Structures are given as structure tokens and as C-alpha cells.
Amino acid sequence: MSPKFLRIAVVLGLLSAIGPFAIDMYLPALPSIGTDLHAGTAAVQMSLLIFFLSMGFGQIVVGPISDMVGRKLPLYGGLALFMAGGIGSAMAPTIEWLIAFRFLQGLGASAGMAIPRAIVRDLHTGNEAAKLMSLLMLVFSVSPILAPLTGSQIIENFGWRAVFWTVTGAAVLATILLATSLKETRPAEERVGSSFGTALAGYRFLMGDRNFLGLVAIAGFGIASFFVYLSSSSFILIDHYGLSPSVYSVFFSINAVAFIGMSQLTGLLSERFGLKRVVWVAVTGYATTMVVLFAIMVTGVDRLDVMTALLFVGYGFLGLVIPTTSVLAMEEHGEIAGTASALMGTLHFAIGALAMGVAGVFFDGTPLPMVAGITLCAVISFALAKVTLGRSREAVEAPAE
């Protein structure tokens, strides 16, 4: 693996991680933010949900822009918005102001979510793309390991507002790396003909592509299951199980370790068994594990060690699902990679935000509603994989007329 390949993976991974970093680092602060700003649990969770929504739907605009003007300029703009939102969040006097600045910060983060996937498609397809995507996921996944641990230490020593100053500093570092270590991958001649009109046409085309939508939805519900965990885990592990913010961060990071470890096998397994078989086995394993966890907890077993062990196994399987489905969905859409990546990201976050909202309605301070939400998302992902992968297999095996 060449140094250039690794350098690109590191830069793209860091750009992708800026948004999640602003989520994961801030999770241990949710209870203290509510206390400090005199806000209820629902209002504090809204500051998380609004970030997801703006980061998701912002991709609809920034993806086509990256097809029109190149990849780097929209990334600079997104990082600038992210820094402005981070500074505002650090200085927010009320929960309403925090929600408003988190919205702005999420818009900025949307560029870092959509454009790196388009850059991967600019450079590679097939197994090479899967390898680069898995390396990108390795850097990207450092966030849920280090961010909660770092965030809890910052919160305990400097308060929750320092978290936002820290993520703003991370955006400054990402801007420097973007300027010095990444070349433009969308040449001027490939931008000819790209416009918002062609983007709308591209969106209409993609919305009619059942294979694309199916693959996006498989990953979307997998990601949604993790979003359900994100929105509820700090309240459950800290308030229900009595963990300190630091210990909570360790438990949160355990799942990320499983996700990272398995995602790094994507390239190897895809070369040996094929991308679609890897997706099918991983989704089946994930859904099965989550159904077992739900069945155990619905009988009245309320044990942190059981929940942690099965989530570890489940999120390991999920680590194989996300990069493989992303590569498969983008495979046939290189000419509109920015638009395709944007729609993919928006649908992922829309599904995730919907799942978070529904889970929030049923939240009662115990783990069961959270586990039920995770399990439901995993089962839907399994059902979608059965339909989507079965349909594509039939298309391949159908005799030519």
C-alpha cells in the first residue's frame, strides 16, 4: 500500500471525522448541559438531533456544488461554517442559542460527510475503493474511541463549553491538512455541464434506482441503530447504571473498537468472497445478535455486561456493512459522484434522525426502549438486504433475451 494511498485515507478520514467528533466528544456533557442551561432532557437531545438534521440535509446542496466547482472549495466553506458554529455553541447563554449554533455547525459538517466519499469514487472503484473506504473508516472511527474519552476529561476539568473550543481547533487542523495534503480530484474538464439543473436530474435518476436506494437504506438503518444508541446511551449508562462520564466513555468506545476492527477486514473479505456476500453475512449477523439482545432484555434481564457484550458483537458486524454498501451504491455513478454521495448521506441521516426521534418518544430512562429501537433498525436492514441483494443477484443470473 503506497504512502500516497495512506495519506489520502488519513486526510479524508479526518475530514469525515470532524462532524462525528462534534457529536461523540459532546455526549458525556449532555446531562451537565441540561443542568447548566436549566433545560430538560428533550431540549438537550434536540441540540443533538438538530445537528444530525442539518448535517444530513446540508449534503443535498454541498454534494452537487462539489460536482460543479470541485471538491476542495466546498470543503473550505464547510469548515468555516463549522468553526463559526463551534464558537457560537461555546458561548451560548441558553439552550435555544445552543440549538441554533449546533444547526449552523451541522451545516458546516455536511461537507466533510459528503465530499470525501465522492473523492474516493473519483480515485477508485471496486476492491480498491473498498480498501480506501475501510482505511477512511479507520481514521473516521477514531472519533468514537477518543472523542468521548477526551470529552469527559475536558468536561470534568474545564466544563462542557471547552468541548466546543476543542472541536473548533480540530476544524482548524483539518483546514491546514486540506490545504497542504490533498489535491483537487475533480478536474475542470469533468465539471463542464454540471449545474443545479443536472443535480436535480441526477437526484431524480437516483431516486428511481432501486438498487442504489436499497443499498443506501441497508446502511441507513444500520447507522440509525447506532444513532439510537448515541442519543440515549449517556443518560442510560450515567443515570441508570450510575457510571461516571469517564467510565461511560470507556464503555462507549468499546463498540467503536469492534466497528473499527471489523471494518479493516473489508478489503480482504471483499476480494475473497465479493462485496455482496460480505454485506449479506454481516447484516444477517448484526440482526441476529440484536434480536438475541432484545429477547434477553425483554425477559427482565437488566445487566450492563450482557448489553455491552452483545452490542460489541453486533457493531462488529455493522463495521462490515457501512463501507461495503457505500462502495456498491457509488459504483455505477462516478459521473455524478458528489450528487450520489450527497443523497446517500442525506438519506442516512434522515433515517437516523427519524429513528432518534421515535426512540426519544419512548425513552423512559431504562435500556429496553433503546435496545428495542436498535433491534428494529437491524431487522429492517436485514429485510432490505434480502430484497436488494436478491434482486441484484436475479438480474445477474437472468438469461439474455
Short mmCIF file of C-alpha atoms in Angstrom, two decimals:
data_model
loop_
_atom_site.label_atom_id
_atom_site.label_comp_id
_atom_site.label_asym_id
_atom_site.label_seq_id
_atom_site.Cartn_x
_atom_site.Cartn_y
_atom_site.Cartn_z
CA MET A 1 0.00 0.00 0.00
CA SER A 2 1.59 3.24 -1.19
CA PRO A 3 2.31 6.24 1.09
CA LYS A 4 0.08 8.35 -1.18
CA PHE A 5 -2.82 5.92 -0.68
CA LEU A 6 -2.38 6.09 3.10
CA ARG A 7 -2.02 9.89 3.10
CA ILE A 8 -5.26 10.32 1.19
CA ALA A 9 -7.04 7.94 3.57
CA VAL A 10 -5.80 9.87 6.61
CA VAL A 11 -6.83 13.27 5.23
CA LEU A 12 -10.25 12.07 4.07
CA GLY A 13 -10.79 10.23 7.35
CA LEU A 14 -10.02 13.35 9.38
CA LEU A 15 -12.31 15.49 7.24
CA SER A 16 -15.07 12.92 7.67
CA ALA A 17 -14.47 12.68 11.42
CA ILE A 18 -14.96 16.40 12.16
CA GLY A 19 -18.75 16.08 12.33
CA PRO A 20 -18.84 12.86 14.37
CA PHE A 21 -16.13 14.34 16.62
CA ALA A 22 -18.54 17.17 17.45
CA ILE A 23 -21.11 14.53 18.43
CA ASP A 24 -19.08 11.93 20.30
CA MET A 25 -17.00 14.39 22.29
CA TYR A 26 -20.14 16.15 23.44
CA LEU A 27 -22.15 13.10 24.52
CA PRO A 28 -20.75 12.89 28.09
CA ALA A 29 -21.78 16.56 28.52
CA LEU A 30 -25.50 16.09 27.81
CA PRO A 31 -26.61 15.73 31.46
CA SER A 32 -24.43 18.66 32.62
CA ILE A 33 -25.61 20.89 29.75
CA GLY A 34 -29.19 20.31 30.87
CA THR A 35 -28.31 21.28 34.43
CA ASP A 36 -26.26 24.35 33.48
CA LEU A 37 -28.76 25.75 30.97
CA HIS A 38 -31.83 24.71 33.00
CA ALA A 39 -33.11 22.56 30.15
CA GLY A 40 -35.00 19.27 30.13
CA THR A 41 -33.80 16.04 28.57
CA ALA A 42 -35.89 16.58 25.42
CA ALA A 43 -34.42 20.05 24.83
CA VAL A 44 -30.86 18.82 25.34
CA GLN A 45 -31.46 15.91 22.96
CA MET A 46 -32.80 18.45 20.43
CA SER A 47 -29.35 20.07 20.31
CA LEU A 48 -28.08 16.67 19.17
CA LEU A 49 -30.96 15.95 16.81
CA ILE A 50 -30.74 19.37 15.08
CA PHE A 51 -27.05 18.76 14.41
CA PHE A 52 -27.89 15.44 12.75
CA LEU A 53 -30.63 17.02 10.64
CA SER A 54 -28.55 19.94 9.38
CA MET A 55 -25.52 17.72 8.76
CA GLY A 56 -27.72 15.31 6.83
CA PHE A 57 -29.76 17.70 4.70
CA GLY A 58 -26.86 20.09 4.09
CA GLN A 59 -25.32 17.35 1.98
CA ILE A 60 -28.12 17.71 -0.59
CA VAL A 61 -26.69 21.12 -1.53
CA VAL A 62 -22.96 20.67 -0.95
CA GLY A 63 -22.68 17.43 -2.95
CA PRO A 64 -23.82 18.92 -6.29
CA ILE A 65 -21.75 22.05 -5.61
CA SER A 66 -18.68 19.82 -5.37
CA ASP A 67 -19.55 18.38 -8.81
CA MET A 68 -19.79 21.93 -10.21
CA VAL A 69 -16.81 23.73 -8.64
CA GLY A 70 -14.56 20.89 -7.49
CA ARG A 71 -14.15 19.12 -4.17
CA LYS A 72 -11.85 21.45 -2.21
CA LEU A 73 -13.69 24.80 -2.30
CA PRO A 74 -16.90 23.46 -0.68
CA LEU A 75 -14.77 21.73 1.95
CA TYR A 76 -13.18 25.07 2.87
CA GLY A 77 -16.61 26.67 3.12
CA GLY A 78 -17.96 23.86 5.26
CA LEU A 79 -15.04 24.03 7.66
CA ALA A 80 -15.53 27.80 8.04
CA LEU A 81 -19.23 27.33 8.90
CA PHE A 82 -18.33 24.55 11.32
CA MET A 83 -15.85 26.79 13.15
CA ALA A 84 -18.40 29.63 13.39
CA GLY A 85 -20.99 27.24 14.82
CA GLY A 86 -18.47 25.81 17.27
CA ILE A 87 -17.54 29.24 18.63
CA GLY A 88 -21.22 30.18 18.96
CA SER A 89 -22.01 26.92 20.77
CA ALA A 90 -19.16 27.51 23.21
CA MET A 91 -20.62 30.91 24.10
CA ALA A 92 -24.34 30.01 24.04
CA PRO A 93 -26.21 31.55 27.00
CA THR A 94 -29.36 29.41 26.66
CA ILE A 95 -30.40 26.05 25.24
CA GLU A 96 -32.17 27.86 22.37
CA TRP A 97 -28.94 29.57 21.31
CA LEU A 98 -27.06 26.29 21.63
CA ILE A 99 -29.58 24.58 19.34
CA ALA A 100 -29.27 27.41 16.78
CA PHE A 101 -25.47 27.28 16.67
CA ARG A 102 -25.49 23.49 16.56
CA PHE A 103 -27.65 23.80 13.45
CA LEU A 104 -25.01 26.05 11.85
CA GLN A 105 -22.22 23.71 12.94
CA GLY A 106 -24.05 20.75 11.39
CA LEU A 107 -24.38 22.55 8.07
CA GLY A 108 -20.63 23.01 8.03
CA ALA A 109 -20.03 19.38 8.93
CA SER A 110 -22.16 18.23 5.98
CA ALA A 111 -19.31 19.00 3.55
CA GLY A 112 -16.95 16.69 5.43
CA MET A 113 -19.54 13.90 5.30
CA ALA A 114 -20.50 14.04 1.61
CA ILE A 115 -17.38 15.08 -0.27
CA PRO A 116 -14.79 12.51 0.96
CA ARG A 117 -16.97 9.66 -0.38
CA ALA A 118 -17.10 11.44 -3.74
CA ILE A 119 -13.30 11.78 -3.68
CA VAL A 120 -12.97 8.03 -3.08
CA ARG A 121 -15.14 7.42 -6.16
CA ASP A 122 -13.08 9.97 -8.14
CA LEU A 123 -9.97 7.91 -7.46
CA HIS A 124 -11.03 4.25 -7.28
CA THR A 125 -13.76 1.66 -7.86
CA GLY A 126 -14.32 -1.95 -6.79
CA ASN A 127 -11.99 -3.59 -4.28
CA GLU A 128 -9.53 -0.68 -4.38
CA ALA A 129 -12.36 1.65 -3.40
CA ALA A 130 -13.34 -0.78 -0.63
CA LYS A 131 -9.76 -0.74 0.70
CA LEU A 132 -9.62 3.06 0.67
CA MET A 133 -13.07 3.30 2.23
CA SER A 134 -12.07 0.90 5.02
CA LEU A 135 -8.92 2.94 5.74
CA LEU A 136 -11.02 6.09 5.74
CA MET A 137 -13.33 4.36 8.22
CA LEU A 138 -10.32 3.51 10.39
CA VAL A 139 -9.40 7.18 10.79
CA PHE A 140 -13.06 8.19 10.94
CA SER A 141 -13.72 5.64 13.68
CA VAL A 142 -11.00 7.03 15.92
CA SER A 143 -13.60 9.65 16.83
CA PRO A 144 -15.99 7.38 18.80
CA ILE A 145 -12.99 5.91 20.65
CA LEU A 146 -11.00 9.02 21.54
CA ALA A 147 -13.67 11.72 21.44
CA PRO A 148 -15.81 10.55 24.41
CA LEU A 149 -12.69 9.86 26.48
CA THR A 150 -11.19 13.24 25.61
CA GLY A 151 -14.54 14.95 26.04
CA SER A 152 -15.12 13.52 29.51
CA GLN A 153 -11.69 14.71 30.66
CA ILE A 154 -12.26 18.17 29.23
CA ILE A 155 -15.73 18.37 30.79
CA GLU A 156 -14.53 17.29 34.22
CA ASN A 157 -11.63 19.76 34.19
CA PHE A 158 -12.87 22.72 32.14
CA GLY A 159 -16.63 22.34 31.71
CA TRP A 160 -18.77 21.43 28.71
CA ARG A 161 -18.13 24.70 26.83
CA ALA A 162 -14.48 23.73 26.38
CA VAL A 163 -15.63 20.82 24.22
CA PHE A 164 -16.74 23.24 21.51
CA TRP A 165 -13.48 25.20 21.62
CA THR A 166 -11.67 21.88 21.14
CA VAL A 167 -13.71 20.77 18.10
CA THR A 168 -13.19 24.22 16.60
CA GLY A 169 -9.45 23.68 16.94
CA ALA A 170 -9.82 20.30 15.22
CA ALA A 171 -11.50 22.07 12.29
CA VAL A 172 -8.56 24.46 12.04
CA LEU A 173 -6.21 21.46 11.82
CA ALA A 174 -8.42 19.86 9.15
CA THR A 175 -8.28 23.09 7.11
CA ILE A 176 -4.48 23.06 7.21
CA LEU A 177 -4.34 19.40 6.10
CA LEU A 178 -6.82 20.08 3.30
CA ALA A 179 -4.65 22.92 2.01
CA THR A 180 -1.35 21.06 2.23
CA SER A 181 -2.05 17.36 1.69
CA LEU A 182 -4.94 16.89 -0.73
CA LYS A 183 -5.06 17.75 -4.42
CA GLU A 184 -8.24 18.52 -6.34
CA THR A 185 -9.73 15.25 -7.68
CA ARG A 186 -12.48 16.76 -9.83
CA PRO A 187 -10.65 18.35 -12.83
CA ALA A 188 -12.17 21.39 -14.55
CA GLU A 189 -13.00 19.42 -17.70
CA GLU A 190 -15.14 16.99 -15.67
CA ARG A 191 -17.15 19.88 -14.19
CA VAL A 192 -18.37 21.03 -17.60
CA GLY A 193 -22.13 20.64 -17.79
CA SER A 194 -22.56 20.27 -14.02
CA SER A 195 -25.23 22.58 -12.62
CA PHE A 196 -28.11 22.56 -10.16
CA GLY A 197 -30.31 21.53 -13.08
CA THR A 198 -28.18 18.47 -13.76
CA ALA A 199 -28.07 17.83 -10.00
CA LEU A 200 -31.88 17.76 -9.88
CA ALA A 201 -31.88 15.42 -12.85
CA GLY A 202 -29.30 13.28 -11.05
CA TYR A 203 -31.42 13.17 -7.90
CA ARG A 204 -34.47 12.13 -9.94
CA PHE A 205 -32.43 9.40 -11.61
CA LEU A 206 -31.02 8.14 -8.31
CA MET A 207 -34.43 8.17 -6.63
CA GLY A 208 -35.59 5.83 -9.40
CA ASP A 209 -32.60 3.49 -8.99
CA ARG A 210 -33.93 0.77 -6.71
CA ASN A 211 -30.53 -0.87 -6.31
CA PHE A 212 -28.94 2.41 -5.18
CA LEU A 213 -31.80 3.18 -2.79
CA GLY A 214 -31.79 -0.34 -1.38
CA LEU A 215 -28.06 -0.30 -0.65
CA VAL A 216 -28.31 3.17 0.89
CA ALA A 217 -31.22 2.08 3.08
CA ILE A 218 -29.39 -1.06 4.28
CA ALA A 219 -26.61 1.13 5.63
CA GLY A 220 -29.07 3.85 6.66
CA PHE A 221 -30.93 1.63 9.09
CA GLY A 222 -27.63 0.20 10.34
CA ILE A 223 -26.41 3.72 11.05
CA ALA A 224 -29.81 4.61 12.54
CA SER A 225 -29.40 1.85 15.10
CA PHE A 226 -26.17 3.47 16.21
CA PHE A 227 -27.85 6.89 16.31
CA VAL A 228 -30.46 5.48 18.68
CA TYR A 229 -27.59 4.37 20.91
CA LEU A 230 -25.93 7.78 20.61
CA SER A 231 -28.99 9.71 21.73
CA SER A 232 -29.82 7.55 24.76
CA SER A 233 -26.61 5.89 25.94
CA SER A 234 -25.25 8.73 28.10
CA PHE A 235 -28.50 9.02 30.08
CA ILE A 236 -28.80 5.23 30.47
CA LEU A 237 -25.20 4.46 31.34
CA ILE A 238 -24.66 7.52 33.56
CA ASP A 239 -28.09 7.92 35.17
CA HIS A 240 -29.49 4.36 35.08
CA TYR A 241 -26.31 2.33 35.62
CA GLY A 242 -24.51 5.01 37.66
CA LEU A 243 -21.31 5.28 35.60
CA SER A 244 -19.14 8.38 35.74
CA PRO A 245 -18.64 10.32 32.47
CA SER A 246 -15.12 8.87 32.18
CA VAL A 247 -16.24 5.26 32.64
CA TYR A 248 -19.16 5.88 30.28
CA SER A 249 -16.66 6.96 27.65
CA VAL A 250 -14.79 3.67 28.01
CA PHE A 251 -17.98 1.64 27.53
CA PHE A 252 -18.95 3.79 24.54
CA SER A 253 -15.52 3.29 23.00
CA ILE A 254 -15.73 -0.50 23.25
CA ASN A 255 -18.33 -0.55 20.47
CA ALA A 256 -16.13 1.64 18.28
CA VAL A 257 -13.24 -0.80 18.70
CA ALA A 258 -15.42 -3.61 17.33
CA PHE A 259 -16.59 -1.44 14.45
CA ILE A 260 -13.05 -0.37 13.53
CA GLY A 261 -11.53 -3.83 13.81
CA MET A 262 -14.06 -5.47 11.54
CA SER A 263 -14.16 -2.61 9.01
CA GLN A 264 -10.45 -3.15 8.34
CA LEU A 265 -11.25 -6.63 7.03
CA THR A 266 -13.50 -5.18 4.33
CA GLY A 267 -10.91 -5.18 1.54
CA LEU A 268 -9.61 -8.68 2.33
CA LEU A 269 -13.05 -10.26 2.66
CA SER A 270 -14.37 -8.47 -0.43
CA GLU A 271 -11.50 -9.77 -2.56
CA ARG A 272 -12.11 -13.32 -1.39
CA PHE A 273 -15.90 -13.51 -1.23
CA GLY A 274 -17.22 -10.48 -3.11
CA LEU A 275 -18.80 -7.28 -1.77
CA LYS A 276 -22.41 -8.51 -1.87
CA ARG A 277 -21.73 -11.70 0.07
CA VAL A 278 -19.87 -9.72 2.74
CA VAL A 279 -22.87 -7.37 3.06
CA TRP A 280 -25.32 -10.27 3.37
CA VAL A 281 -23.37 -12.19 6.02
CA ALA A 282 -22.67 -9.02 8.03
CA VAL A 283 -26.29 -7.82 8.01
CA THR A 284 -27.51 -11.29 8.98
CA GLY A 285 -25.04 -11.46 11.87
CA TYR A 286 -25.96 -7.98 13.06
CA ALA A 287 -29.72 -8.57 13.02
CA THR A 288 -29.38 -11.95 14.74
CA THR A 289 -27.22 -10.51 17.52
CA MET A 290 -29.61 -7.63 18.18
CA VAL A 291 -32.66 -9.92 18.25
CA VAL A 292 -30.89 -12.08 20.85
CA LEU A 293 -30.11 -8.99 22.96
CA PHE A 294 -33.70 -7.79 22.79
CA ALA A 295 -35.05 -11.22 23.68
CA ILE A 296 -32.80 -11.38 26.74
CA MET A 297 -33.70 -7.89 27.97
CA VAL A 298 -37.43 -8.20 27.37
CA THR A 299 -37.47 -11.11 29.85
CA GLY A 300 -36.33 -8.68 32.55
CA VAL A 301 -32.55 -9.14 32.44
CA ASP A 302 -31.13 -5.65 33.01
CA ARG A 303 -27.38 -6.17 33.05
CA LEU A 304 -24.78 -3.79 31.66
CA ASP A 305 -22.26 -6.55 30.94
CA VAL A 306 -24.74 -8.52 28.81
CA MET A 307 -25.80 -5.46 26.86
CA THR A 308 -22.20 -4.35 26.30
CA ALA A 309 -21.03 -7.79 25.12
CA LEU A 310 -23.80 -8.23 22.56
CA LEU A 311 -23.53 -4.65 21.30
CA PHE A 312 -19.81 -5.27 20.83
CA VAL A 313 -20.53 -8.30 18.62
CA GLY A 314 -23.32 -6.53 16.77
CA TYR A 315 -21.37 -3.38 15.97
CA GLY A 316 -18.52 -5.55 14.76
CA PHE A 317 -20.83 -6.91 12.06
CA LEU A 318 -22.02 -3.36 11.34
CA GLY A 319 -18.40 -2.36 10.67
CA LEU A 320 -18.52 -4.56 7.56
CA VAL A 321 -21.85 -3.21 6.34
CA ILE A 322 -21.14 0.54 6.04
CA PRO A 323 -18.05 0.62 3.76
CA THR A 324 -19.24 -2.21 1.51
CA THR A 325 -22.71 -0.78 0.86
CA SER A 326 -21.20 2.67 0.22
CA VAL A 327 -18.85 1.30 -2.44
CA LEU A 328 -21.61 -0.76 -4.09
CA ALA A 329 -24.05 2.16 -4.14
CA MET A 330 -21.50 4.55 -5.72
CA GLU A 331 -20.09 2.01 -8.19
CA GLU A 332 -22.18 2.99 -11.22
CA HIS A 333 -22.43 6.73 -10.55
CA GLY A 334 -18.93 8.13 -10.98
CA GLU A 335 -20.05 10.98 -13.25
CA ILE A 336 -22.32 12.33 -10.51
CA ALA A 337 -20.32 11.09 -7.53
CA GLY A 338 -20.87 14.26 -5.48
CA THR A 339 -24.62 14.16 -6.04
CA ALA A 340 -24.83 10.43 -5.32
CA SER A 341 -22.74 10.79 -2.15
CA ALA A 342 -24.91 13.72 -1.03
CA LEU A 343 -28.16 11.81 -1.48
CA MET A 344 -26.64 8.81 0.28
CA GLY A 345 -25.54 10.90 3.24
CA THR A 346 -28.84 12.77 3.47
CA LEU A 347 -30.87 9.57 3.43
CA HIS A 348 -28.58 8.02 6.04
CA PHE A 349 -29.04 10.96 8.37
CA ALA A 350 -32.76 11.34 7.66
CA ILE A 351 -33.32 7.70 8.60
CA GLY A 352 -31.08 8.14 11.63
CA ALA A 353 -32.82 11.33 12.78
CA LEU A 354 -36.24 9.68 12.39
CA ALA A 355 -35.08 6.71 14.45
CA MET A 356 -33.65 9.02 17.13
CA GLY A 357 -36.89 10.99 17.29
CA VAL A 358 -39.04 7.88 17.64
CA ALA A 359 -36.70 6.40 20.25
CA GLY A 360 -36.85 9.67 22.19
CA VAL A 361 -40.65 9.41 22.43
CA PHE A 362 -40.40 6.02 24.11
CA PHE A 363 -37.36 6.85 26.28
CA ASP A 364 -38.11 6.07 29.94
CA GLY A 365 -34.63 6.03 31.48
CA THR A 366 -34.24 2.25 31.13
CA PRO A 367 -32.30 0.37 28.43
CA LEU A 368 -35.25 -1.56 26.93
CA PRO A 369 -36.65 1.16 24.61
CA MET A 370 -33.14 1.85 23.31
CA VAL A 371 -32.46 -1.84 22.68
CA ALA A 372 -35.87 -2.22 21.02
CA GLY A 373 -35.06 0.68 18.66
CA ILE A 374 -31.64 -0.75 17.79
CA THR A 375 -33.14 -4.19 17.14
CA LEU A 376 -35.94 -2.83 14.94
CA CYS A 377 -33.41 -0.94 12.79
CA ALA A 378 -31.23 -4.05 12.47
CA VAL A 379 -34.16 -6.22 11.40
CA ILE A 380 -35.28 -3.66 8.79
CA SER A 381 -31.71 -3.53 7.47
CA PHE A 382 -31.73 -7.34 7.17
CA ALA A 383 -35.06 -7.32 5.32
CA LEU A 384 -33.82 -4.66 2.90
CA ALA A 385 -30.64 -6.65 2.24
CA LYS A 386 -32.67 -9.75 1.45
CA VAL A 387 -34.75 -7.83 -1.10
CA THR A 388 -31.96 -5.69 -2.61
CA LEU A 389 -29.22 -8.30 -2.87
CA GLY A 390 -31.68 -10.95 -4.02
CA ARG A 391 -32.95 -8.64 -6.77
CA SER A 392 -29.43 -7.81 -7.99
CA ARG A 393 -28.50 -11.50 -7.99
CA GLU A 394 -31.56 -12.33 -10.09
CA ALA A 395 -30.62 -9.57 -12.55
CA VAL A 396 -27.15 -11.06 -12.96
CA GLU A 397 -28.42 -14.62 -13.36
CA ALA A 398 -31.28 -13.75 -15.75
CA PRO A 399 -30.67 -15.15 -19.24
CA ALA A 400 -30.15 -12.67 -22.06
CA GLU A 401 -33.09 -12.32 -24.42
#
